[in-house]
CSV table of C-alpha atoms in Angstrom, one decimal:
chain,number,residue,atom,x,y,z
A,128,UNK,CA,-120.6,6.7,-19.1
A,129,UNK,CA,-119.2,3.5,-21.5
A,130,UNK,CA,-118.6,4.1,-24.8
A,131,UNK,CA,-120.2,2.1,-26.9
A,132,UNK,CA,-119.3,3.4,-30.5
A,133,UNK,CA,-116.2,2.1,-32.5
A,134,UNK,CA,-115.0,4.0,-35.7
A,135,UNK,CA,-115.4,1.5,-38.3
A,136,UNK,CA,-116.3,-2.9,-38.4
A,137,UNK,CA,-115.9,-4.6,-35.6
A,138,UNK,CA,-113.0,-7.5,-35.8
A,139,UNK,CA,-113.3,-10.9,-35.2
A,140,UNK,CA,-110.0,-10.3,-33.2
A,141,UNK,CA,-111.5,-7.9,-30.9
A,142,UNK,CA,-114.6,-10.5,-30.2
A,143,UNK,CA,-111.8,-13.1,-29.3
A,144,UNK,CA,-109.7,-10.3,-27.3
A,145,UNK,CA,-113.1,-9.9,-25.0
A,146,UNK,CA,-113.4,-13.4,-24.9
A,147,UNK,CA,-111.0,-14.0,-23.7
A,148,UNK,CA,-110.3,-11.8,-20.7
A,149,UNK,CA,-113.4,-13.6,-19.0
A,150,UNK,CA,-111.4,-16.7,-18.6
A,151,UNK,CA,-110.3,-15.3,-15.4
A,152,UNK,CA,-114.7,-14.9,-14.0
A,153,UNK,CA,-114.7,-18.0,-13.3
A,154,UNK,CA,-118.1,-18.0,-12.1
A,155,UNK,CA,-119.4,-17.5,-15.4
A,156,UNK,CA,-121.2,-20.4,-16.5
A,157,UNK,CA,-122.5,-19.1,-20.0
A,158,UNK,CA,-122.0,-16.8,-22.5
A,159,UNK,CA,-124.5,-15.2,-25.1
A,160,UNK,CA,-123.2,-13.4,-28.1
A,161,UNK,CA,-124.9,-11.2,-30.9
A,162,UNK,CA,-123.0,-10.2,-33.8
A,163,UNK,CA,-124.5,-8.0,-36.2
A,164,UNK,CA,-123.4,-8.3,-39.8
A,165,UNK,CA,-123.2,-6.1,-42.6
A,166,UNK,CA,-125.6,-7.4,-45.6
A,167,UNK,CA,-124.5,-7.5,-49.4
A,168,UNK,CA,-128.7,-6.6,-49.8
A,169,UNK,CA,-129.8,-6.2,-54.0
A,170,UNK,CA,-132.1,-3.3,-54.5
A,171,UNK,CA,-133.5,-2.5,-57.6
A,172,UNK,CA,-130.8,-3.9,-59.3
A,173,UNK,CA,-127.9,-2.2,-57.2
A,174,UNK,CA,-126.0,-4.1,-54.4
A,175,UNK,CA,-125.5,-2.5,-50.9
A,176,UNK,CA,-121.2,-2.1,-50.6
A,177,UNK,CA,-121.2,-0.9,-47.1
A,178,UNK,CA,-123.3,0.8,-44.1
A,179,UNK,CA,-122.2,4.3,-43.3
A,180,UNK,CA,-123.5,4.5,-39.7
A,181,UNK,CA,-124.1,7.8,-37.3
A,182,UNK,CA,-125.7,8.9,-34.5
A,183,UNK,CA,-126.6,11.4,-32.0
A,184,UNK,CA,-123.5,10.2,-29.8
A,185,UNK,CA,-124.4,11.9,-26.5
A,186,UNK,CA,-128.1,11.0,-26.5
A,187,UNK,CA,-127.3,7.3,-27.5
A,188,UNK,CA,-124.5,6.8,-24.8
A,189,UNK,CA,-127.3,7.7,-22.2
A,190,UNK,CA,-130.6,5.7,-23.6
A,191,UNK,CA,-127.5,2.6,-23.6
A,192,UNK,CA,-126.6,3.2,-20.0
A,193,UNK,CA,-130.5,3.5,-18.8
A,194,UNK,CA,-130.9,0.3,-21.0
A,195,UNK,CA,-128.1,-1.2,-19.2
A,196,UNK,CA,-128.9,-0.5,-15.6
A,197,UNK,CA,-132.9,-1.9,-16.9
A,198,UNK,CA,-131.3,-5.0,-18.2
A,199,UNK,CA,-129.0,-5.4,-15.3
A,200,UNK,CA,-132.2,-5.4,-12.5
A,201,UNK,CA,-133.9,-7.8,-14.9
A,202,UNK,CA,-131.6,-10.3,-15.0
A,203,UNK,CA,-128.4,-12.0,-13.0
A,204,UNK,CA,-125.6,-11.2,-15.3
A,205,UNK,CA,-122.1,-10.8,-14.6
A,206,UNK,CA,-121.3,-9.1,-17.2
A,207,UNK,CA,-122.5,-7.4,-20.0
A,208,UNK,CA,-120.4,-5.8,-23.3
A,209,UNK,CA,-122.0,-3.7,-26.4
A,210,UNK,CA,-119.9,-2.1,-29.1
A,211,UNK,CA,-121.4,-0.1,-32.2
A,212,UNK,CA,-119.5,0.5,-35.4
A,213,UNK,CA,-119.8,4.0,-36.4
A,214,UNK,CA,-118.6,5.5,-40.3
A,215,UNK,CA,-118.6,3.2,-42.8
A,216,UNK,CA,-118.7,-1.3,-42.6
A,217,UNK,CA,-118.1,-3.1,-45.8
A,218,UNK,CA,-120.8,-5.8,-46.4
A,219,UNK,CA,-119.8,-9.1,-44.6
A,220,UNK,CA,-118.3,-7.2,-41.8
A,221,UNK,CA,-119.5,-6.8,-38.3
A,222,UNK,CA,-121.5,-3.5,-36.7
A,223,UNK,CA,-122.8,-4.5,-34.0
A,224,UNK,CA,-121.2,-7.1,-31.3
A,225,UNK,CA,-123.2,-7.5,-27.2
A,226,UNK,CA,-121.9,-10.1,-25.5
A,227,UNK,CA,-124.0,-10.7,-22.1
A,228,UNK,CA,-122.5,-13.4,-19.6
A,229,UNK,CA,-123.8,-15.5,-16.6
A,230,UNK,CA,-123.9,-17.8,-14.1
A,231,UNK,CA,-126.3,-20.2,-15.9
A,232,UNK,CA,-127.3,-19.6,-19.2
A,233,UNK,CA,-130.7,-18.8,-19.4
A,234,UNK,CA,-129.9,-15.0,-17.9
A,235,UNK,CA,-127.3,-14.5,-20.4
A,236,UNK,CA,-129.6,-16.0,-23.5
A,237,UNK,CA,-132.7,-13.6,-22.4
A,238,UNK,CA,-130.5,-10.4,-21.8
A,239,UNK,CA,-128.7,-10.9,-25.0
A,240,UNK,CA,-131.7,-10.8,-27.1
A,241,UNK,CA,-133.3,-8.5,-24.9
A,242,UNK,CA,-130.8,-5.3,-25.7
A,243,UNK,CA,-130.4,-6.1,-29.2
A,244,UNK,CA,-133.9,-5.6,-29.6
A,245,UNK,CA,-133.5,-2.4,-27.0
A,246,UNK,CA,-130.6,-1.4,-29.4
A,247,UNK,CA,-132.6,-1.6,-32.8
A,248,UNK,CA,-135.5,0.2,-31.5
A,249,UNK,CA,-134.0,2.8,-28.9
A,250,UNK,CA,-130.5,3.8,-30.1
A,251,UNK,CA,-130.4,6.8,-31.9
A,252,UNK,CA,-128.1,5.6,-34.7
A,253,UNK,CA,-128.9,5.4,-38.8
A,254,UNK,CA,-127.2,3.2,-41.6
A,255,UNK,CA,-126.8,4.7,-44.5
A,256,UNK,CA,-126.9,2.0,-47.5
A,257,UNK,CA,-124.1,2.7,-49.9
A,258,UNK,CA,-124.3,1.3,-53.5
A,259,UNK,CA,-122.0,0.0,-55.9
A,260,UNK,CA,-123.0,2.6,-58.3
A,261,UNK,CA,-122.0,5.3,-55.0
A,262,UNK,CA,-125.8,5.9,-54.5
A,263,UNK,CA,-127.3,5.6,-51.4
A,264,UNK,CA,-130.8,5.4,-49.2
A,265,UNK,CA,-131.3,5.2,-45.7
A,266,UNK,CA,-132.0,1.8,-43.9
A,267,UNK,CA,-135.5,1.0,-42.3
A,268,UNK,CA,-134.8,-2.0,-39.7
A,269,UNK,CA,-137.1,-4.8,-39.7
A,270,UNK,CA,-139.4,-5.8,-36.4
B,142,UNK,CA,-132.7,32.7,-26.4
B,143,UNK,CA,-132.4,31.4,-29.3
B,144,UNK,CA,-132.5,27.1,-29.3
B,145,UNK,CA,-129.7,25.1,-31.2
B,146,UNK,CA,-131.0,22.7,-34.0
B,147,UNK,CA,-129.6,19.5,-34.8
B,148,UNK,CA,-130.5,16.2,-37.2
B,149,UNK,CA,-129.5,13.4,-38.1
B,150,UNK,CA,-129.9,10.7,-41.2
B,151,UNK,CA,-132.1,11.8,-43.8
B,152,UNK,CA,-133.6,14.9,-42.2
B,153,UNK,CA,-129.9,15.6,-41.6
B,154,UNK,CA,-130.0,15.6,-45.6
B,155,UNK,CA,-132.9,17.9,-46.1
B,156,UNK,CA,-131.5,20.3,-43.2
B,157,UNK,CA,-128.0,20.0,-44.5
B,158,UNK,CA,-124.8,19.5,-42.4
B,159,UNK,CA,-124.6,22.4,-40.3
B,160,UNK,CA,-126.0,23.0,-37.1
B,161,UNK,CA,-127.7,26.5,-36.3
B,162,UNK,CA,-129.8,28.3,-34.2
B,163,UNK,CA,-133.0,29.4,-34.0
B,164,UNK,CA,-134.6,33.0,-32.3
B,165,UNK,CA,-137.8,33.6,-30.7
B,166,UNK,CA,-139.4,30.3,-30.7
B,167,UNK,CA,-141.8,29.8,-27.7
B,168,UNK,CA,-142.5,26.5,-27.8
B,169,UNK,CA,-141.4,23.2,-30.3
B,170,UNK,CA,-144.6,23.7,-32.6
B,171,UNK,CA,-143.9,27.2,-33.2
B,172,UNK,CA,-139.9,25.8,-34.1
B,173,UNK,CA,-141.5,23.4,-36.1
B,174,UNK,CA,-143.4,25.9,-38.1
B,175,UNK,CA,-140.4,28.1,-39.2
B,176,UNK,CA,-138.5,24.5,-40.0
B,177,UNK,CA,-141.4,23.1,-42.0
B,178,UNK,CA,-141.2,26.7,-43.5
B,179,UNK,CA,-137.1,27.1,-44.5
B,180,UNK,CA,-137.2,23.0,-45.5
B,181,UNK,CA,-140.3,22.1,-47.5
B,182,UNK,CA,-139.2,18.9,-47.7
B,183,UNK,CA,-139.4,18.4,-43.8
B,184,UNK,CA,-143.3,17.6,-44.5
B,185,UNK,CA,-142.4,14.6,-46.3
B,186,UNK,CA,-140.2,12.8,-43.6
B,187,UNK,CA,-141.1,11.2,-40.2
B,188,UNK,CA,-139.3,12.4,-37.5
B,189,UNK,CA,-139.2,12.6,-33.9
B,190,UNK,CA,-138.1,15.2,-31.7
B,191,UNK,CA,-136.0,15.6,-28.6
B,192,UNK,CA,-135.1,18.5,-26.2
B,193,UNK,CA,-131.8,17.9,-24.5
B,194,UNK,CA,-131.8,14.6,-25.2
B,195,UNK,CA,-135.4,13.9,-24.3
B,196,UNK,CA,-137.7,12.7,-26.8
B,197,UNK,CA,-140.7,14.8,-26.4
B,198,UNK,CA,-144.4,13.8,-27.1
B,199,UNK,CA,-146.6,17.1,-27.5
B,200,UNK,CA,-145.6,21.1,-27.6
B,201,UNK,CA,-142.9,21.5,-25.7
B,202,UNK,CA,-141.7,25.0,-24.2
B,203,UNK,CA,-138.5,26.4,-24.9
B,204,UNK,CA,-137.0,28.7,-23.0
B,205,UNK,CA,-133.6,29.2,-24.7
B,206,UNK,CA,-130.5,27.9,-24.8
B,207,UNK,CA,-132.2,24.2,-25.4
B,208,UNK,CA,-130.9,21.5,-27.9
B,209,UNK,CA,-133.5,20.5,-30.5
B,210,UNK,CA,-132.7,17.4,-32.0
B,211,UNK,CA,-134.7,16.0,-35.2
B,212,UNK,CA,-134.4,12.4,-35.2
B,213,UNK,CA,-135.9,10.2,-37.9
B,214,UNK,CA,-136.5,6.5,-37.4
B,215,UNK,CA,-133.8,4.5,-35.9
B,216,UNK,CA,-131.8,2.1,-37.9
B,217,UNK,CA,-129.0,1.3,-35.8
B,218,UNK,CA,-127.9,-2.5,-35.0
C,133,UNK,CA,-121.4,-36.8,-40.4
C,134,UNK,CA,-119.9,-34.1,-39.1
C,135,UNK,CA,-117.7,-34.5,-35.9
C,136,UNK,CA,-118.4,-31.8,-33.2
C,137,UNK,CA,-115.8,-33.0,-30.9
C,138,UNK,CA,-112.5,-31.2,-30.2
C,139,UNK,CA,-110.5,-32.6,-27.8
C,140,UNK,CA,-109.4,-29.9,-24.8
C,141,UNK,CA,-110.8,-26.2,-24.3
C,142,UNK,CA,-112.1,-24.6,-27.2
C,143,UNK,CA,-109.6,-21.3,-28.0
C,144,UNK,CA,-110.8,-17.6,-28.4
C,145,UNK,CA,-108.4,-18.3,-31.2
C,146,UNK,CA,-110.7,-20.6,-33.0
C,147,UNK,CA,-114.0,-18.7,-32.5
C,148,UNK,CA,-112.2,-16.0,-34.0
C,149,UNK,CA,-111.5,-18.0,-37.3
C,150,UNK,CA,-114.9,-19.1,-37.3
C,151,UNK,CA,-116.6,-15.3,-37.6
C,152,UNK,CA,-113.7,-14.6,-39.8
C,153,UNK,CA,-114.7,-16.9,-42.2
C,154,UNK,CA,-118.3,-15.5,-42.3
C,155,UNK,CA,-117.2,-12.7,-43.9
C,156,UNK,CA,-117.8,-14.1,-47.3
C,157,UNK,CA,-121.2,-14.5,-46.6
C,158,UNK,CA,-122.9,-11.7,-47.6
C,159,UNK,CA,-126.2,-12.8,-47.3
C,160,UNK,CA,-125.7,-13.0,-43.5
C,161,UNK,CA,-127.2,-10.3,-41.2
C,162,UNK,CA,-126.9,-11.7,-37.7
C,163,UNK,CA,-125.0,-14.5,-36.5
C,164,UNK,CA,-126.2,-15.5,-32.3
C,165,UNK,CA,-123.3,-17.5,-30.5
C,166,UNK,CA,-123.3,-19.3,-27.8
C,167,UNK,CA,-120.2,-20.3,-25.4
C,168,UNK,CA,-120.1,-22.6,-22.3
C,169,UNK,CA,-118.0,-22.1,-20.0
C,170,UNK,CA,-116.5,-24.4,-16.8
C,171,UNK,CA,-117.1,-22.5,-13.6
C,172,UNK,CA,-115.2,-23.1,-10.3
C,173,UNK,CA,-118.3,-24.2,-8.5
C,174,UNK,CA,-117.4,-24.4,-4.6
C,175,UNK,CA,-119.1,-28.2,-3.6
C,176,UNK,CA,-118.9,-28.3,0.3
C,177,UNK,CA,-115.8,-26.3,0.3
C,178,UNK,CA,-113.8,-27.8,-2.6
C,179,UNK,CA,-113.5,-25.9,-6.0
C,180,UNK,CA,-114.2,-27.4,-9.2
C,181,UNK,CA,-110.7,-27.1,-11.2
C,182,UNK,CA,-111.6,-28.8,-14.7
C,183,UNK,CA,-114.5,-31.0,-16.3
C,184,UNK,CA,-113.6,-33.8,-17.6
C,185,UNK,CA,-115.6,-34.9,-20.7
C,186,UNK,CA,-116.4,-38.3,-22.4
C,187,UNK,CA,-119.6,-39.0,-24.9
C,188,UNK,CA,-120.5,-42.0,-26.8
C,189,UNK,CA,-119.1,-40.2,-30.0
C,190,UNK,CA,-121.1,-42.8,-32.8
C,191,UNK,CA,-123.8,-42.3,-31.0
C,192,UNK,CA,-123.9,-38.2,-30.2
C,193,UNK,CA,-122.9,-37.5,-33.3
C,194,UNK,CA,-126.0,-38.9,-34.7
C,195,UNK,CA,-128.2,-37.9,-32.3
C,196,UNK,CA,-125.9,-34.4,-33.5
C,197,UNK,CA,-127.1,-35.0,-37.0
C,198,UNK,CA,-131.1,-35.2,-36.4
C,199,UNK,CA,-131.0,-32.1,-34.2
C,200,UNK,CA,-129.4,-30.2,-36.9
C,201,UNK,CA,-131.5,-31.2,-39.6
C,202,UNK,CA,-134.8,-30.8,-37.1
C,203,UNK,CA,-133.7,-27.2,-36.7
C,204,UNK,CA,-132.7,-26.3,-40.3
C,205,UNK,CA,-136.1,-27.2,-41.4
C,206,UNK,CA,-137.7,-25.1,-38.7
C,207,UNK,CA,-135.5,-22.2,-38.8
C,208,UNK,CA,-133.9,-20.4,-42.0
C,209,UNK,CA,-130.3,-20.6,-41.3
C,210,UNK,CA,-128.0,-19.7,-43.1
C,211,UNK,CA,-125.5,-21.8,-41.4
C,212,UNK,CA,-124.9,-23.7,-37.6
C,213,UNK,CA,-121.5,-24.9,-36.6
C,214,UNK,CA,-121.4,-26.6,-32.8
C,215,UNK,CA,-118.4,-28.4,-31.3
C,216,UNK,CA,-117.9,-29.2,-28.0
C,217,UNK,CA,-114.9,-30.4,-26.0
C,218,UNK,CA,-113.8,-34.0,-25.1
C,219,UNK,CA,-111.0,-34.9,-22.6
C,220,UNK,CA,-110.3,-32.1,-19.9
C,221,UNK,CA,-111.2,-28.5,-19.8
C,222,UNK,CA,-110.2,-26.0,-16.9
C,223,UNK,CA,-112.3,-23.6,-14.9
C,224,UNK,CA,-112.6,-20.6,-17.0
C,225,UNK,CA,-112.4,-22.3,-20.4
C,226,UNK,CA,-114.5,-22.9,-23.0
C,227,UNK,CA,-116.2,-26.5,-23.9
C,228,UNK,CA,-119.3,-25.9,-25.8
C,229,UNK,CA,-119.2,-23.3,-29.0
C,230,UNK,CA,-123.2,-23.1,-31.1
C,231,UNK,CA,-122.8,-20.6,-33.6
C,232,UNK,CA,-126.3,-19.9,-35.7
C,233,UNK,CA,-125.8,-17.5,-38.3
C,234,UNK,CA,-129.2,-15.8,-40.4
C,235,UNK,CA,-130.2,-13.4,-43.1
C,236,UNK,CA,-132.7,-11.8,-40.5
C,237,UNK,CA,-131.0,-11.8,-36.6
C,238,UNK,CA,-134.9,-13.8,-35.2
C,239,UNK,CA,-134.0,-17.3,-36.7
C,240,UNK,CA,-130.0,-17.4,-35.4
C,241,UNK,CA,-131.0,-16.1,-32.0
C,242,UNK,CA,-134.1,-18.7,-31.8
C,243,UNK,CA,-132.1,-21.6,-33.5
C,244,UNK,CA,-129.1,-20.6,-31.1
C,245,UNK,CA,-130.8,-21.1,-28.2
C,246,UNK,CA,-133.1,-24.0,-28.9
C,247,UNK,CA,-129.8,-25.6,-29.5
C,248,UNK,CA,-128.0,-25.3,-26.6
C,249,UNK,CA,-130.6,-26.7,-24.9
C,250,UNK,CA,-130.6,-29.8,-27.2
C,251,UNK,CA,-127.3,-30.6,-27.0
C,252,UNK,CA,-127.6,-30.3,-23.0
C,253,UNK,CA,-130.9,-32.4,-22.9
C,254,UNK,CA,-129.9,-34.9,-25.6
C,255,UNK,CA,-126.3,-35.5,-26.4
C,256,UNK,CA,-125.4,-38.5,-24.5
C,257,UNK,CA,-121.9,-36.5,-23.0
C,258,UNK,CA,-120.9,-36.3,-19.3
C,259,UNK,CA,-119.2,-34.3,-17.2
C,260,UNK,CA,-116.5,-35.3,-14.0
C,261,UNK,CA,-116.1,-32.3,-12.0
C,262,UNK,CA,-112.8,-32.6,-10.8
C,263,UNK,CA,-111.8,-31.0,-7.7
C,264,UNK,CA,-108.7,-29.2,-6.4
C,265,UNK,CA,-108.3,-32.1,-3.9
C,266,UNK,CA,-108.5,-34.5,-7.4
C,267,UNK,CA,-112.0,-35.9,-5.9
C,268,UNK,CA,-114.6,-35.5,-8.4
C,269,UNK,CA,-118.2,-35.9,-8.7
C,270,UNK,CA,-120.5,-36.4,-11.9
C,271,UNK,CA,-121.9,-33.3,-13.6
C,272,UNK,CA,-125.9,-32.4,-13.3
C,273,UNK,CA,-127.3,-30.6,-16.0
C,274,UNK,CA,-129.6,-28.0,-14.4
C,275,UNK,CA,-132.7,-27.5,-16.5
D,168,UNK,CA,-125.1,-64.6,-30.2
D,169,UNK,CA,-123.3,-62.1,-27.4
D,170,UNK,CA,-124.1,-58.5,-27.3
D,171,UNK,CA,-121.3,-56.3,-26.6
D,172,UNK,CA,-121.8,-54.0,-23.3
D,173,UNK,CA,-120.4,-50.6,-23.1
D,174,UNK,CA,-120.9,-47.7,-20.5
D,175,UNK,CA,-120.3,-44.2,-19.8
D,176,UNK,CA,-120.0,-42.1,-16.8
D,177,UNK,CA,-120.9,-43.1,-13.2
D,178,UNK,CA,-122.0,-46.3,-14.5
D,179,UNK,CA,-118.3,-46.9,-15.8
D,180,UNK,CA,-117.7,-46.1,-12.5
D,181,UNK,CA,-119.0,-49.1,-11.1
D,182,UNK,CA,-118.9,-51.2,-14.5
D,183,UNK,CA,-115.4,-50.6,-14.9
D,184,UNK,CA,-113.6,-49.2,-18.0
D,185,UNK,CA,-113.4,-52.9,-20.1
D,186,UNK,CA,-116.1,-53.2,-22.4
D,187,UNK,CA,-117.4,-57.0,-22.3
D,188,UNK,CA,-119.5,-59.2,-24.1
D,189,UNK,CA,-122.8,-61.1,-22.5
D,190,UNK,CA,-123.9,-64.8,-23.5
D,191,UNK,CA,-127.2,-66.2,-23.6
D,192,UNK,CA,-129.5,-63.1,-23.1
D,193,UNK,CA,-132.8,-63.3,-25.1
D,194,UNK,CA,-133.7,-59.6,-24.1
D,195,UNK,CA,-132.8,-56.5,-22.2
D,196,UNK,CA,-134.4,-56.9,-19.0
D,197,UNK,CA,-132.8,-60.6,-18.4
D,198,UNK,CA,-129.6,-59.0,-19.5
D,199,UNK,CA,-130.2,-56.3,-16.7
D,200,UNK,CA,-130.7,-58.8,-14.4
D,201,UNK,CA,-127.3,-60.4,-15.2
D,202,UNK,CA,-125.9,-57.0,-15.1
D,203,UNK,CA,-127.6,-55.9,-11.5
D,204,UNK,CA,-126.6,-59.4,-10.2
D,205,UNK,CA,-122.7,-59.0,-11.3
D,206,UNK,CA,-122.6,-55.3,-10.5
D,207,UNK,CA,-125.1,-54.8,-7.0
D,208,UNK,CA,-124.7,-50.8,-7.1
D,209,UNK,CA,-126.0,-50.3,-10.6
D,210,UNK,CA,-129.6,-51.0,-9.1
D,211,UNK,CA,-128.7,-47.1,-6.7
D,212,UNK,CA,-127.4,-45.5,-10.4
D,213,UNK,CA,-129.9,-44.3,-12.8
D,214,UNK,CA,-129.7,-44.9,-16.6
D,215,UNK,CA,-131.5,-45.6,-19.3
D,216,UNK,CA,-130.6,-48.0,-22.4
D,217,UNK,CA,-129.9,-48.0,-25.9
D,218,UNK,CA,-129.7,-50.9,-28.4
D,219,UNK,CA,-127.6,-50.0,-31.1
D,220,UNK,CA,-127.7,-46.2,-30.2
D,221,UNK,CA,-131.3,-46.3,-30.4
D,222,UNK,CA,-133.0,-45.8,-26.9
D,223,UNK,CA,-135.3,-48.2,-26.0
D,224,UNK,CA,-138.5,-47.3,-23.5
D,225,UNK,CA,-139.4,-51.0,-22.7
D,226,UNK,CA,-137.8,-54.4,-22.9
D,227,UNK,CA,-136.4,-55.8,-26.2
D,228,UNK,CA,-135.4,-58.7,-28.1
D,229,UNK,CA,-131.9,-58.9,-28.5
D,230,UNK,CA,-130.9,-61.3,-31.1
D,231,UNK,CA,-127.4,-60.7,-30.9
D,232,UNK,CA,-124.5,-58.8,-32.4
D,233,UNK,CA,-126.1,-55.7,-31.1
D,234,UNK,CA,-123.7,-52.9,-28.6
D,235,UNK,CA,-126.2,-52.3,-25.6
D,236,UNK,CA,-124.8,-49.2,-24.1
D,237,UNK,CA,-125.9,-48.0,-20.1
D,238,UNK,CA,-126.3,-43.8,-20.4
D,239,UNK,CA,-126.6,-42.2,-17.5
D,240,UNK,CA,-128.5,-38.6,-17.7
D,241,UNK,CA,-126.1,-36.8,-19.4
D,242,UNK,CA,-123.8,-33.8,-18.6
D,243,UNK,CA,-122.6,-32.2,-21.5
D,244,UNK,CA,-122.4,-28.8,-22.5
């Protein structure tokens, strides 16, 4: 099974570095790309420093690879990357990074948004909101 | 056979940080009883439950050496 | 007005930069990207090697200028960046680079897409396919 | 007054890279007619027209001084 999870923010250096090596699939035609971003939110006065994120590792990697093999008969990709931050992402850093790619682009468009929605609602993971002031409360994710 | 417990996020924070185990339960509702029991606080938080990874949706036997996971909604992403 | 043309491939180098310097924007919780790349279509047995691309610049980046303010007032982005090559581009680069960033992930990944398939439909730009044998043939935008 | 003529893609093709200026057109579809008669394959390519980057959807005055430009459907992206 892929590992999905990555201790810590995601760098804009990595997202290149998988960019990159698909210069050689030369039959891709498109690529779709979700980056999830840590936000500075104000709440009641305090402002969110970072996300701590877990999750129930095991459990996750599965519900990812049956989402994966779903996604896969749904559409004509060629390929198909997700990578998780777990531990702790400063605000204005990245968490989250799929990158779906296809032939033409509609495939790759459709998937992309597809799993992140899959990953929001199906992925065992939480974010813990940090404070400034070292407090913290759990994140709710939006619909 | 007793059935391991784990949790996560903020049930994780009611149960605290360890895992443990749990004797003669004979089914999830009967688990849930003795948790709600121990952790007062359990009543006040939604949750979901999975048995080896499964997410369960009624009373679910357990015949032992079973993983019980609390999971609270998802905020992943 | 805002040029969107580079001339050449568009690097993994200079996407990079781009999500790096969304860092500082800590109001951004999603950012959806989009990247075109040249395939090596076969055409009755020869390969494409490299698009060749020319636009009426004036006229493209005005056209560039409506469709960006059209979408800011229907979507609340945050910011949009799109460039898109001029001059040649090889098989297994990358010529078109949309990058819709959001507070909330549902207007970048709309915005994104809607887009892509603006610039495709209404940018006057065209394509030359060339071929290994240095035949070419004029590009057709699939719908 | 002489518009100035400019062309992209397979129409440069057959236009040829120059751009060029036409004389004594009053609108676009007598200056297409020039066109068509000076360049026979244009009437196989298709293309639609804009008059000073505006595209036009039926024939118009051209008073001069204006760049008529010969798009064919575009490729980009």
């Amino acid at each position: 099974m892929k590992n999905i999870f990555k201790q810590g923010a995601i760098s804009a250096a990595f997202i290149a570095e998988s960019i990159e090596k698909h210069k050689s699939k030369m039959n891709i035609g498109g690529h779709s790309i979700f980056l999830g971003q840590v936000r500075a939110d104000k709440i009641n006065d305090k402002e969110v420093m970072a996300i701590e994120y877990s999750a129930y590792e095991d459990m996750a990697l599965e519900k990812m690879h049956l989402i994966r093999e779903g996604i896969f008969e749904k559409y004509e990709l060629t390929c198909l990357h997700v990578y998780h931050s777990l531990g702790q992402v400063k605000a204005g850093e990245i968490s989250l990074f799929v990158f779906a790619s296809s032939v033409h682009r509609k495939a790759a468009i459709d998937a992309c948004e597809e799993i992140v929605e899959r990953i929001k609602s199906e992925l065992p993971v939480w974010g813990k909101e940090i404070f400034d002031n070292q407090s913290y409360q759990w994140k709710e994710n939006s619909k | 056979m007793p059935v391991k417990i784990i949790s996560f996020g903020p049930v994780k924070d009611i149960m605290g940080d360890q895992q443990f185990e749990v004797k003669d339960v004979a089914d999830t509702d009967q688990l849930i009883q003795v948790l709600h029991h121990q952790y007062p606080a359990l009543a006040q938080t939604p949750y979901i439950i999975a048995v080896d990874k499964d997410i369960i949706s009624g009373n679910t036997l357990l015949n032992g050496d079973q993983v019980v996971a609390l999971l609270p909604p998802y905020s992943g992403g």
